[in-house]
Short mmCIF file of C-alpha atoms and ligand atoms in Angstrom, two decimals:
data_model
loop_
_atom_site.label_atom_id
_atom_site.label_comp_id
_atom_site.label_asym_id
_atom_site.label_seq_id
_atom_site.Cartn_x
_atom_site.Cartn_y
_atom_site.Cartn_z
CA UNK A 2 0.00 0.00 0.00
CA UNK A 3 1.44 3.30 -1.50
CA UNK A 4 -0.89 5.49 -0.82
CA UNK A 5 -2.58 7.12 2.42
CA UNK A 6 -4.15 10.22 1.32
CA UNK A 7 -7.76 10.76 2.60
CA UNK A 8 -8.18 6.61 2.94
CA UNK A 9 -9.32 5.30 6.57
CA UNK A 10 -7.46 3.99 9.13
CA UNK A 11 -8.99 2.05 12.31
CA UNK A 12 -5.52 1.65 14.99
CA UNK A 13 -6.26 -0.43 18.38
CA UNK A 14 -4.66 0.30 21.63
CA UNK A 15 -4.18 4.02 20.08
CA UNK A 16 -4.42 5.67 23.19
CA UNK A 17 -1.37 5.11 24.14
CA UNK A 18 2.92 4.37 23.10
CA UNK A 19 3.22 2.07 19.89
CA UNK A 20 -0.19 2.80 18.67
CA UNK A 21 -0.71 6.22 19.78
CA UNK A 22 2.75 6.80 17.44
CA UNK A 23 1.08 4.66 14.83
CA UNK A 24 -2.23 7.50 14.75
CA UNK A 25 0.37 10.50 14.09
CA UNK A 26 2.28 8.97 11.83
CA UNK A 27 -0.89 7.78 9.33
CA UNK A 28 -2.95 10.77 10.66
CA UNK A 29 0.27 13.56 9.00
CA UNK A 30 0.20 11.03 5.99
CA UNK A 31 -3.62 12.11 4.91
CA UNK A 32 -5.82 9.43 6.38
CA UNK A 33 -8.78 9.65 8.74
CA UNK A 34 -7.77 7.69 11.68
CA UNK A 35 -10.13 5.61 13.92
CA UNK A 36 -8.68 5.24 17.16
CA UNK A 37 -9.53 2.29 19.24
CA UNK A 38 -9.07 1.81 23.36
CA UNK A 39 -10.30 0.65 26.64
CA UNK A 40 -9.54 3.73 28.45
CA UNK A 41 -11.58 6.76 27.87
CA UNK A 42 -9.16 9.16 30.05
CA UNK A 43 -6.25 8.26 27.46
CA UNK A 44 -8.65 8.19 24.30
CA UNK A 45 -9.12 11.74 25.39
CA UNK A 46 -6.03 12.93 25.64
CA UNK A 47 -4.43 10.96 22.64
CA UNK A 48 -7.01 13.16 20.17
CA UNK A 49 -5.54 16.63 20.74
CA UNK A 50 -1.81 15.16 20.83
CA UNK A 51 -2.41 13.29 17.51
CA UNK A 52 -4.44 16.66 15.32
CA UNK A 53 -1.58 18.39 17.33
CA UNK A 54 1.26 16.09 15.55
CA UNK A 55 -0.50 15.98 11.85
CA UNK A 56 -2.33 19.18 11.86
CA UNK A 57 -5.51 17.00 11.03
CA UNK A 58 -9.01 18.58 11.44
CA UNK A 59 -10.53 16.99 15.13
CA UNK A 60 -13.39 15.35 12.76
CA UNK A 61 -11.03 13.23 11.18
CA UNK A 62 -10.09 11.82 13.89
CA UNK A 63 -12.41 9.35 15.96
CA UNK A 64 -12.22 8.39 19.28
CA UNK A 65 -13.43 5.09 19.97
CA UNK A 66 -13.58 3.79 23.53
CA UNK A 67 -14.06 -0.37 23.01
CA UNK A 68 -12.54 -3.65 24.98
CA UNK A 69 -11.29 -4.75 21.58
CA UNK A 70 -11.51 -8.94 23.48
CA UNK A 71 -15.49 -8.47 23.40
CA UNK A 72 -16.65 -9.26 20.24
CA UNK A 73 -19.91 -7.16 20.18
CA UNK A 74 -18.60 -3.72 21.37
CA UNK A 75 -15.67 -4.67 18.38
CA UNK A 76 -18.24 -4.99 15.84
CA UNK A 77 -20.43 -2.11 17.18
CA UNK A 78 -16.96 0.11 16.61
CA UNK A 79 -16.64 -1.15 12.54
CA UNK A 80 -20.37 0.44 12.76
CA UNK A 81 -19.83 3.44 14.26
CA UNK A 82 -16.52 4.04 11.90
CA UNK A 83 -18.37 2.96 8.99
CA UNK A 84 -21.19 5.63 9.76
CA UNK A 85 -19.15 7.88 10.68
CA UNK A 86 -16.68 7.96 7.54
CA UNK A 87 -17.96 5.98 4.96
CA UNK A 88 -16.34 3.29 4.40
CA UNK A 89 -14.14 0.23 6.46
CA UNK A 90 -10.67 1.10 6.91
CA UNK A 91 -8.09 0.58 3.82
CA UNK A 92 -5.70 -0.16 6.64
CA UNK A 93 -6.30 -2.12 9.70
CA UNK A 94 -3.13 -2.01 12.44
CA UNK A 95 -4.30 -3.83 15.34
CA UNK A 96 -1.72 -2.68 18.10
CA UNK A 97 -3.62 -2.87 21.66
CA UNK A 98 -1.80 -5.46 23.94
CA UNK A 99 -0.14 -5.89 27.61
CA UNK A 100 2.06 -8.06 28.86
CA UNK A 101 2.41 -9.63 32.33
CA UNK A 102 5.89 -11.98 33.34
CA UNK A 103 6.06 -14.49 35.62
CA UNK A 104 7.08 -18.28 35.53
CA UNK A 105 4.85 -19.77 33.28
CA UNK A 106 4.68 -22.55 35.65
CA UNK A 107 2.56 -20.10 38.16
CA UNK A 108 0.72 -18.87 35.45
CA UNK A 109 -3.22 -18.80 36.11
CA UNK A 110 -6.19 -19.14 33.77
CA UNK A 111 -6.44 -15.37 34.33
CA UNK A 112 -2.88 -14.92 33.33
CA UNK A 113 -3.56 -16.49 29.64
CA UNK A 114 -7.44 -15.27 29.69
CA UNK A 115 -5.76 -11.52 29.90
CA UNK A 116 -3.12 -11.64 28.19
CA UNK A 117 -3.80 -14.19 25.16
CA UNK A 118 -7.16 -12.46 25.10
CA UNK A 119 -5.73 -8.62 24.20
CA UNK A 120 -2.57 -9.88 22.46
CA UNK A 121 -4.09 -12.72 20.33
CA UNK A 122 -8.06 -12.76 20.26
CA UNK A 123 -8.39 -9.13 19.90
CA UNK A 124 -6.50 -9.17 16.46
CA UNK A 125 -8.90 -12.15 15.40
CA UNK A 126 -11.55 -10.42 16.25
CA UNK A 127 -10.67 -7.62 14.23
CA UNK A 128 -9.50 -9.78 11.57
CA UNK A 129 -12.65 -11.35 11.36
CA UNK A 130 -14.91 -8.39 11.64
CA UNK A 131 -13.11 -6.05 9.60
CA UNK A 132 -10.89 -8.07 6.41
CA UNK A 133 -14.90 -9.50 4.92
CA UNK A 134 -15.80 -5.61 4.52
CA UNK A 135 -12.71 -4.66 3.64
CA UNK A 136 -12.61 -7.23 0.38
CA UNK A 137 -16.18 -6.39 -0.62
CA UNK A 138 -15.56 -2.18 -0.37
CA UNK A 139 -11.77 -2.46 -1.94
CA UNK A 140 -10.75 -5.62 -3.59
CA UNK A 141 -9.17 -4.87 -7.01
CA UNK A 142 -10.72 -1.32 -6.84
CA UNK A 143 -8.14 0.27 -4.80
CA UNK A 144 -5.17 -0.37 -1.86
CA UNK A 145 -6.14 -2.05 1.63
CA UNK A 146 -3.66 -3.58 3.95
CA UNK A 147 -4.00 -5.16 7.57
CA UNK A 148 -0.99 -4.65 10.53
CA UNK A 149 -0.41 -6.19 13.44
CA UNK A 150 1.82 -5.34 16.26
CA UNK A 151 3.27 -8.52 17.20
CA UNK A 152 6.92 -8.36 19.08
CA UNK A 153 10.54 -9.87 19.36
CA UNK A 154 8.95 -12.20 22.05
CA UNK A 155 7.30 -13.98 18.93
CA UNK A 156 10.41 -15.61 17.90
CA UNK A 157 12.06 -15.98 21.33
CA UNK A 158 9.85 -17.76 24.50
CA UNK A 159 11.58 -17.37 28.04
CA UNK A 160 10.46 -19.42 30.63
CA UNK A 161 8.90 -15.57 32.11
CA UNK A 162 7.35 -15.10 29.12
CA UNK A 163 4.90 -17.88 28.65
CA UNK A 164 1.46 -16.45 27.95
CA UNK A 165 2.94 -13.61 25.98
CA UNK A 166 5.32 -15.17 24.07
CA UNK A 167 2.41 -17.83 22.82
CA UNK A 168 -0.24 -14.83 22.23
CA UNK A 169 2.39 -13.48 19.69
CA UNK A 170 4.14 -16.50 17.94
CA UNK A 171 0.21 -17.17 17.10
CA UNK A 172 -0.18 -13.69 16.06
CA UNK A 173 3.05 -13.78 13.46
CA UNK A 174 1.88 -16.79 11.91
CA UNK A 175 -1.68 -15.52 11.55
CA UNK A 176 -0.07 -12.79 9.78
CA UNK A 177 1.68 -14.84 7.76
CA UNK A 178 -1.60 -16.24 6.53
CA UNK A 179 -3.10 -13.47 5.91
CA UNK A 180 0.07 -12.00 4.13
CA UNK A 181 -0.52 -15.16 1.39
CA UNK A 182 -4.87 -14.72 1.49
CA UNK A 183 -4.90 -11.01 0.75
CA UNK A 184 -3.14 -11.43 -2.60
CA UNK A 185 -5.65 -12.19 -5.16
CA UNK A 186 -7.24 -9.46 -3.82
CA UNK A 187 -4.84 -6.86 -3.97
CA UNK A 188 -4.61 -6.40 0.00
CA UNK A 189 -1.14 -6.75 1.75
CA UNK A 190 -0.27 -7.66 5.75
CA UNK A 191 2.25 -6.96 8.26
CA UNK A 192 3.56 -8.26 11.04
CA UNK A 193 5.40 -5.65 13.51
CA UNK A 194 8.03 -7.21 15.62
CA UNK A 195 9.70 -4.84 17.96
CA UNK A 196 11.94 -5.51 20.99
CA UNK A 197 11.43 -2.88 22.99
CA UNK A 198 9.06 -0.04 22.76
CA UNK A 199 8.80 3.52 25.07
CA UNK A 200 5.58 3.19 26.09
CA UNK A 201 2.93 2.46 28.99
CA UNK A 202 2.82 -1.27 28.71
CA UNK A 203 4.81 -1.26 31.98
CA UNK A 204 1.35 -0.10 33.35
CA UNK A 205 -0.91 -2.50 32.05
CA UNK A 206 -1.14 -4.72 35.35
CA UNK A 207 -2.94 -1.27 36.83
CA UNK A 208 -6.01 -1.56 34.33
CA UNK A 209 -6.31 -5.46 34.23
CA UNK A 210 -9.77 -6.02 34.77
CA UNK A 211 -11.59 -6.86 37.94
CA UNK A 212 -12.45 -10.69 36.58
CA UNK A 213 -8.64 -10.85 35.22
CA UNK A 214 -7.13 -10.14 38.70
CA UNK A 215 -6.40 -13.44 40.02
CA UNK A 216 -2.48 -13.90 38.79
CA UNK A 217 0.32 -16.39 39.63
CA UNK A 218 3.03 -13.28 39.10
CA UNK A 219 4.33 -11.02 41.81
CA UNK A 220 3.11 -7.78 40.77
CA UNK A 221 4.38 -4.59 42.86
CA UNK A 222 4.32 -0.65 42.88
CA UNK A 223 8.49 -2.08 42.35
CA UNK A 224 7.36 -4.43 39.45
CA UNK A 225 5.95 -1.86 37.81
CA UNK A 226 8.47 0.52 38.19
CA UNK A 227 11.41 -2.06 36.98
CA UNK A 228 9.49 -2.59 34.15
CA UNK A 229 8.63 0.91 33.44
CA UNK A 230 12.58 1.53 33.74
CA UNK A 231 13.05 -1.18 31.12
CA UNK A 232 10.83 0.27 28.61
CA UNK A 233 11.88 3.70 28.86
CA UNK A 234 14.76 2.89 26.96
CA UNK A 235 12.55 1.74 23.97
CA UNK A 236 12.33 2.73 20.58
CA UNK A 237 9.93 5.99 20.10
CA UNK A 238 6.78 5.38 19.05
CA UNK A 239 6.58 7.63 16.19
CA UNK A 240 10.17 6.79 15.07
CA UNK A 241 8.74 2.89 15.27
CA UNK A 242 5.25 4.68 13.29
CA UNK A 243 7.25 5.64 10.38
CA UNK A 244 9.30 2.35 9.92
CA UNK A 245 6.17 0.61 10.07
CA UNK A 246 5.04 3.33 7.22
CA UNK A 247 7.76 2.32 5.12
CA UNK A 248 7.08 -1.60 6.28
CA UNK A 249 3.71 -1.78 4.32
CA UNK A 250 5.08 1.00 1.72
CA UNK A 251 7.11 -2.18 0.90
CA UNK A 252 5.16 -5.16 1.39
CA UNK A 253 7.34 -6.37 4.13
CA UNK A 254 5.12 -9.29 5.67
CA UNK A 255 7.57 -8.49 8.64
CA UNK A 256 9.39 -6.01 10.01
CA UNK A 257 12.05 -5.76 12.57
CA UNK A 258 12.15 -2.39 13.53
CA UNK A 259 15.38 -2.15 16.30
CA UNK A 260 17.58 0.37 15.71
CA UNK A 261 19.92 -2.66 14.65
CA UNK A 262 18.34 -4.83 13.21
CA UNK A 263 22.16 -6.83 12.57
CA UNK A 264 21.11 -7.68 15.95
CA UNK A 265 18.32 -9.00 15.87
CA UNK A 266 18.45 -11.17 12.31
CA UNK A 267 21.94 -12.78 14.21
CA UNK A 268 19.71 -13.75 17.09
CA UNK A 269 17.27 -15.26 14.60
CA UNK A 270 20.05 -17.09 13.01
CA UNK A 271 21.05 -18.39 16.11
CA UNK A 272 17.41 -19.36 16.79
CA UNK A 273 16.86 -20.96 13.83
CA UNK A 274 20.53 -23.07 14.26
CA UNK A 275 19.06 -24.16 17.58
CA UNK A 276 15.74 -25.38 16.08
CA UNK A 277 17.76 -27.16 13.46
CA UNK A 278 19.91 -28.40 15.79
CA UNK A 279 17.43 -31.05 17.35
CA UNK A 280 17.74 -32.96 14.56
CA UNK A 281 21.14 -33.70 15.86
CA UNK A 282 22.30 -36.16 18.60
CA UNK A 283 22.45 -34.92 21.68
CA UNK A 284 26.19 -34.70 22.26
CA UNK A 285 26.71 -33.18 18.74
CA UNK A 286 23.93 -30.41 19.57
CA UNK A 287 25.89 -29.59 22.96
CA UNK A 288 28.91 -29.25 21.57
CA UNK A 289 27.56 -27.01 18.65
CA UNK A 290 25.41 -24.91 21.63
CA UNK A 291 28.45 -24.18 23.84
CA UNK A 292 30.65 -23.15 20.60
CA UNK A 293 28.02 -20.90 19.54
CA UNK A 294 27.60 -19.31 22.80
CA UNK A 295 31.49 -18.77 23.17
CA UNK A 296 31.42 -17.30 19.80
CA UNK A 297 28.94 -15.20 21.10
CA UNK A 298 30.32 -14.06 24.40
CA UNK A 299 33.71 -12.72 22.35
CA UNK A 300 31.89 -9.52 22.01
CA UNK A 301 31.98 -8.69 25.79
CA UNK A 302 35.63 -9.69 25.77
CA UNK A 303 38.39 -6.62 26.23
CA UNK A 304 40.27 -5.78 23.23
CA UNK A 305 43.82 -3.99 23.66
CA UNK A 306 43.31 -1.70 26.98
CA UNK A 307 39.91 -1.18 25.94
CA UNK A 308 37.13 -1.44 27.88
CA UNK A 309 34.54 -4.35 27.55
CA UNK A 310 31.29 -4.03 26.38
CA UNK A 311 28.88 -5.03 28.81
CA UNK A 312 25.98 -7.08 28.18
CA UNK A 313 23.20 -5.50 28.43
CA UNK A 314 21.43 -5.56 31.87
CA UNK A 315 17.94 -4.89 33.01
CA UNK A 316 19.30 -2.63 36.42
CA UNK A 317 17.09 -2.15 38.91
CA UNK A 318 16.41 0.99 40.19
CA UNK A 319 16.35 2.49 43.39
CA UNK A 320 12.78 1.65 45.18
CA UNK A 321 12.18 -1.09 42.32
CA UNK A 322 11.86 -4.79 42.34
CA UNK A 323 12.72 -7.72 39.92
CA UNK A 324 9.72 -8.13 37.63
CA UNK A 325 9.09 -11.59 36.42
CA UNK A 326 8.87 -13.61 39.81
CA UNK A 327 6.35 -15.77 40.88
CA UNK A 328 3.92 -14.78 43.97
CA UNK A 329 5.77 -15.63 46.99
CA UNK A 330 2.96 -17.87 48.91
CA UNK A 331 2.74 -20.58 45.67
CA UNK A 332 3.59 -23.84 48.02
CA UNK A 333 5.17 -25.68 45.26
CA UNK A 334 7.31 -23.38 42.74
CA UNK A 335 10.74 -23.38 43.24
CA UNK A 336 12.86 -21.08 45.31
CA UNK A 337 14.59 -19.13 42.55
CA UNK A 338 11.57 -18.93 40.64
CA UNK A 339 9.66 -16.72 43.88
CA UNK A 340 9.76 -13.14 44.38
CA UNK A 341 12.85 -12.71 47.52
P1 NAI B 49 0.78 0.76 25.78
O1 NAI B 49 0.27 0.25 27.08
O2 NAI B 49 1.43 2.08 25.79
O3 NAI B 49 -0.42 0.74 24.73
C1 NAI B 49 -1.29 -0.36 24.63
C2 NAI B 49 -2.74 0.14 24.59
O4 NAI B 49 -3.62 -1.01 24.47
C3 NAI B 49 -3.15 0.87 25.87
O5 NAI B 49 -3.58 2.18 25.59
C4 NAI B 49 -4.27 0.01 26.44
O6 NAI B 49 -5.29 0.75 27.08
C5 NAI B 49 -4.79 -0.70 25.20
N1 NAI B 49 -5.56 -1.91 25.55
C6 NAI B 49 -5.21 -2.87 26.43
N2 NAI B 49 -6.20 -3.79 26.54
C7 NAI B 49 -7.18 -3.39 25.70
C8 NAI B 49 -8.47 -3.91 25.37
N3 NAI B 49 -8.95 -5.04 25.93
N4 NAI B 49 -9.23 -3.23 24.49
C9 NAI B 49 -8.78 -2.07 23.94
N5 NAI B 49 -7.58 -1.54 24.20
C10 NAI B 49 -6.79 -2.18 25.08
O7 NAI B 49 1.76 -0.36 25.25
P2 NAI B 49 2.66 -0.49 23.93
O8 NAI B 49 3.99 -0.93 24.37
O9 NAI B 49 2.52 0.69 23.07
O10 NAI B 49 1.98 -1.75 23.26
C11 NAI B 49 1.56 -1.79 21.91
C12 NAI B 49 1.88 -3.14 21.32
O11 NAI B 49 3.29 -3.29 21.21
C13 NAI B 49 1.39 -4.33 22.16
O12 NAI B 49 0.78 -5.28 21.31
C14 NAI B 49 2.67 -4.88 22.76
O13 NAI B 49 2.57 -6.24 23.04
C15 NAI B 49 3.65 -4.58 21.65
N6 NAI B 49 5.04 -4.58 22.04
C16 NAI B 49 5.47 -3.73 23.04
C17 NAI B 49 6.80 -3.72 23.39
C18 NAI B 49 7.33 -2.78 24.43
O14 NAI B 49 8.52 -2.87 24.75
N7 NAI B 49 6.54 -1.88 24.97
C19 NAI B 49 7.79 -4.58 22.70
C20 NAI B 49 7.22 -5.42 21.67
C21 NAI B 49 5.90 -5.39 21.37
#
């Protein structure tokens, strides 16, 4: 998809970071933007900032205030942006998420209910509701495109990351579907994989809802603030709004967005050498694990007086605690998988 000018867009979890960057970014490129979120306070807000950004008139933008997981408030919002600017969108990016960690071993039907719900079933729900219109309004007549924001976490699952990790290695290859379905009709899809975003995921586990509550994790004020800390050294929204621009400018099915993206595709490598690796005997895979890690782990060695680099470390700060423990009164998880 080339071209944005006066087309509709309809951008979940806009309220707020990847999204909110997402809404600026298509907003200064022409389109009417429909913006999608749970919390009215932040829906608020996120209008002025975006007609402030792209000079946009205030009617084309549209505030939508929706729990993207429930299927009939969803559909009521394709109404409302239907009605209100004639048409589906020509671009769907379905960005609205959170993340909780924890050992996945702790994890609670809440955990996955909240977390697989916003990251996963939200984007089927939209997919469902939205791609049907979009064929019959656009197909061969003029551009449409779906995005999702889907993260690093897709490719990589730690053993904090359970119900995230799952929620988004379902969303890539959902994407990768729909990436192959949209063709004979001239649509396009993307799947947005960043590492590490500035936003105000670190704040989900304040708005989880009341039903959602019950969670295996230890969540803390200091949680919270660790992760916070972590994610303030993220990639900018808008800066990740524009790469995603040029992402479906360019048909990229998917795009890693990190400022080096060297990085990442040698992690990937290495992930994909591990994968291929179990076809190995066991011995043989060791031996090609530890030489791969030593190869590795020469970057962190010193080099002539210089100083190291350091790998990088998640630090806590001052008044914070380690996110991604387990609560402390689970009877049978291990020791060094509690919160201290
Ligand atoms: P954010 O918290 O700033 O924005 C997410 C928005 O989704 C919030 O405004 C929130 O209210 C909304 N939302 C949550 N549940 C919802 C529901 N049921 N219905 C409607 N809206 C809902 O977080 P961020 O980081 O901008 O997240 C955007 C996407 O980026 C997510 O899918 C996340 O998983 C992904 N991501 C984030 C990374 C990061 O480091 N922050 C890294 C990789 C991916």
């Amino acid at each position: 998809m080339k071209n944005f000018a006066g087309k509709i867009a309809f951008i979940t979890g806009a309220a707020s970071g990847a999204g909110l960057g997402q809404a600026k970014v298509f907003s200064k490129a022409g389109m009417k933007v429909a913006i999608a979120d749970v919390r009215q306070d932040a829906l608020d807000k996120a209008v002025g900032e975006i007609t402030a950004y792209s000079g946009a008139k205030a009617s084309d933008v549209l505030a939508l205030k929706v729990d993207l997981t429930n299927r009939d408030e969803y559909k009521a919002a394709a109404d409302k942006v239907e009605a209100t600017f004639g048409g589906p969108p020509h671009l769907l990016i379905q960005t609205a998420g959170v993340n909780s960690f924890g050992p996945v071993e702790a994890s609670t039907f809440e955990d996955f209910d909240w977390v697989v719900g916003v990251c996963f079933n939200h984007v089927v729900n939209g997919l469902l509701i939205f791609v049907p219109r979009m064929i019959k309004a656009y197909a061969h007549k003029t551009e449409f495109y779906v995005a999702t924001t889907s993260s690093m976490g897709a490719f990589m699952a730690g053993s904090g990351t359970g119900p995230y990790s799952a929620a988004k290695a379902a969303v890539n290859n959902l994407m990768y579907s729909y990436a192959e379905a949209l063709k004979p009709y001239g649509g396009g899809a993307t799947v947005l994989c960043p590492g590490n975003i500035n936003s105000n995921i670190g704040n989900a586990e304040k708005f989880r809802p009341a039903h959602l509550k019950n969670t295996g994790y230890h969540i803390s004020d200091g949680t919270i603030k660790h992760l916070n800390s972590v994610h303030a050294t993220g990639i900018d929204p808008v800066e990740l709004g524009e790469i995603l621009k040029e992402a479906i400018e360019s048909e990229r099915v998917i795009c890693l967005p990190d400022h080096n993206p060297e990085n990442w595709a040698n992690q990937l490598r290495g992930q994909n050498e591990t994968i291929e690796d179990y076809t190995l005997p066991r011995t043989e895979r060791e031996a090609k694990a530890a030489a791969r890690m030593a190869e590795m782990m020469k970057q962190f060695a010193p080099k002539d007086g210089e100083e190291a680099p350091r790998p990088m470390m998640w630090e806590i700060p001052e008044g914070a605690e380690q996110f991604g423990q387990g609560r402390k009164d689970i009877d049978w998880l291990d020791d060094s998988r509690k919160a201290k």
